[in-house]
């Protein structure tokens, strides 16, 4: 089994729709076994700009991670298709054992 994590900002868009909704729909269409989207309290990326949307009067983007798991072949196919539509974000994968 392979698990993938996609790091994005919650308010990123794909056209006029939220990117996280687009990604989840893509995963459903690829028959992925399961996925969960998490909203973060704070985070930073390669530019080292701390994003803390929970701070009062903060307009920073809310960090988000989408985690999904399935057979390695299906995960790689879904990620390949995602990259055809979206080049941003940070994606990592790692093997996991199902118990």
Short mmCIF file of C-alpha atoms in Angstrom, two decimals:
data_model
loop_
_atom_site.label_atom_id
_atom_site.label_comp_id
_atom_site.label_asym_id
_atom_site.label_seq_id
_atom_site.Cartn_x
_atom_site.Cartn_y
_atom_site.Cartn_z
CA UNK A 1 0.00 0.00 0.00
CA UNK A 2 1.11 3.54 -0.71
CA UNK A 3 0.06 6.68 1.14
CA UNK A 4 0.27 10.12 -0.44
CA UNK A 5 0.13 13.51 1.25
CA UNK A 6 -0.63 16.66 -0.73
CA UNK A 7 0.16 19.98 0.97
CA UNK A 8 -1.81 22.97 -0.35
CA UNK A 9 -3.50 26.15 0.87
CA UNK A 10 -7.20 25.75 1.67
CA UNK A 11 -8.17 28.78 -0.39
CA UNK A 12 -6.38 27.68 -3.58
CA UNK A 13 -8.70 27.37 -6.54
CA UNK A 14 -8.93 25.15 -9.59
CA UNK A 15 -10.97 27.33 -11.91
CA UNK A 16 -13.80 28.64 -9.72
CA UNK A 17 -13.85 25.64 -7.36
CA UNK A 18 -11.71 24.98 -4.27
CA UNK A 19 -8.65 22.93 -5.17
CA UNK A 20 -9.21 20.48 -2.31
CA UNK A 21 -12.66 19.63 -3.70
CA UNK A 22 -11.17 19.09 -7.16
CA UNK A 23 -8.52 16.76 -5.71
CA UNK A 24 -11.05 14.76 -3.69
CA UNK A 25 -13.30 14.35 -6.74
CA UNK A 26 -10.31 13.21 -8.82
CA UNK A 27 -9.48 10.60 -6.16
CA UNK A 28 -13.08 9.35 -6.15
CA UNK A 29 -13.03 9.08 -9.95
CA UNK A 30 -9.82 7.03 -9.75
CA UNK A 31 -11.41 4.63 -7.26
CA UNK A 32 -8.97 5.44 -4.44
CA UNK A 33 -9.72 3.43 -1.28
CA UNK A 34 -9.91 6.43 1.04
CA UNK A 35 -8.87 10.04 1.54
CA UNK A 36 -9.09 12.70 4.23
CA UNK A 37 -8.48 16.44 4.03
CA UNK A 38 -7.06 18.13 7.14
CA UNK A 39 -6.94 21.86 7.89
CA UNK A 40 -3.84 23.08 9.70
CA UNK A 41 -3.50 25.61 12.50
CA UNK A 42 -0.20 26.95 11.22
CA UNK A 43 2.51 26.06 8.76
CA UNK A 44 5.22 27.25 6.41
CA UNK A 45 6.83 26.13 3.18
CA UNK A 46 10.01 26.74 1.23
CA UNK A 47 9.69 30.53 1.57
CA UNK A 48 9.67 30.22 5.38
CA UNK A 49 6.69 32.57 5.75
CA UNK A 50 4.66 31.39 8.72
CA UNK A 51 0.97 31.03 7.97
CA UNK A 52 -1.22 31.35 11.06
CA UNK A 53 -4.81 31.86 9.96
CA UNK A 54 -6.08 31.40 13.51
CA UNK A 55 -4.40 34.66 14.58
CA UNK A 56 -6.81 37.55 14.97
CA UNK A 57 -6.83 39.83 11.90
CA UNK A 58 -4.70 37.35 9.94
CA UNK A 59 -5.37 36.98 6.21
CA UNK A 60 -2.81 34.23 5.68
CA UNK A 61 -3.77 31.19 3.69
CA UNK A 62 -4.92 28.23 5.76
CA UNK A 63 -2.55 25.27 5.33
CA UNK A 64 -4.19 21.99 4.33
CA UNK A 65 -3.07 18.43 3.69
CA UNK A 66 -4.95 15.75 1.77
CA UNK A 67 -3.96 12.20 2.68
CA UNK A 68 -4.96 9.15 0.68
CA UNK A 69 -4.04 5.50 0.50
CA UNK A 70 -4.41 2.60 -1.92
CA UNK A 71 -2.37 0.14 -3.94
CA UNK A 72 0.84 1.76 -5.22
CA UNK A 73 -0.23 1.56 -8.87
CA UNK A 74 -3.55 3.36 -8.22
CA UNK A 75 -1.90 6.08 -6.10
CA UNK A 76 0.72 6.75 -8.77
CA UNK A 77 -1.93 6.87 -11.52
CA UNK A 78 -4.01 9.36 -9.51
CA UNK A 79 -0.97 11.56 -8.81
CA UNK A 80 0.07 11.47 -12.47
CA UNK A 81 -3.43 12.63 -13.46
CA UNK A 82 -3.43 15.33 -10.76
CA UNK A 83 -0.14 16.72 -12.07
CA UNK A 84 -1.70 17.13 -15.51
CA UNK A 85 -4.16 19.61 -13.96
CA UNK A 86 -2.21 21.14 -11.06
CA UNK A 87 1.54 21.72 -10.77
CA UNK A 88 1.66 23.39 -7.34
CA UNK A 89 1.59 21.99 -3.86
CA UNK A 90 4.03 19.62 -2.24
CA UNK A 91 3.42 15.89 -2.58
CA UNK A 92 5.12 13.08 -0.67
CA UNK A 93 4.47 9.34 -0.71
CA UNK A 94 5.55 6.49 1.50
CA UNK A 95 4.79 2.82 1.80
CA UNK A 96 2.43 1.79 4.58
CA UNK A 97 1.27 -1.49 6.00
CA UNK A 98 -2.44 -2.15 6.33
CA UNK A 99 -3.44 -3.83 9.62
#
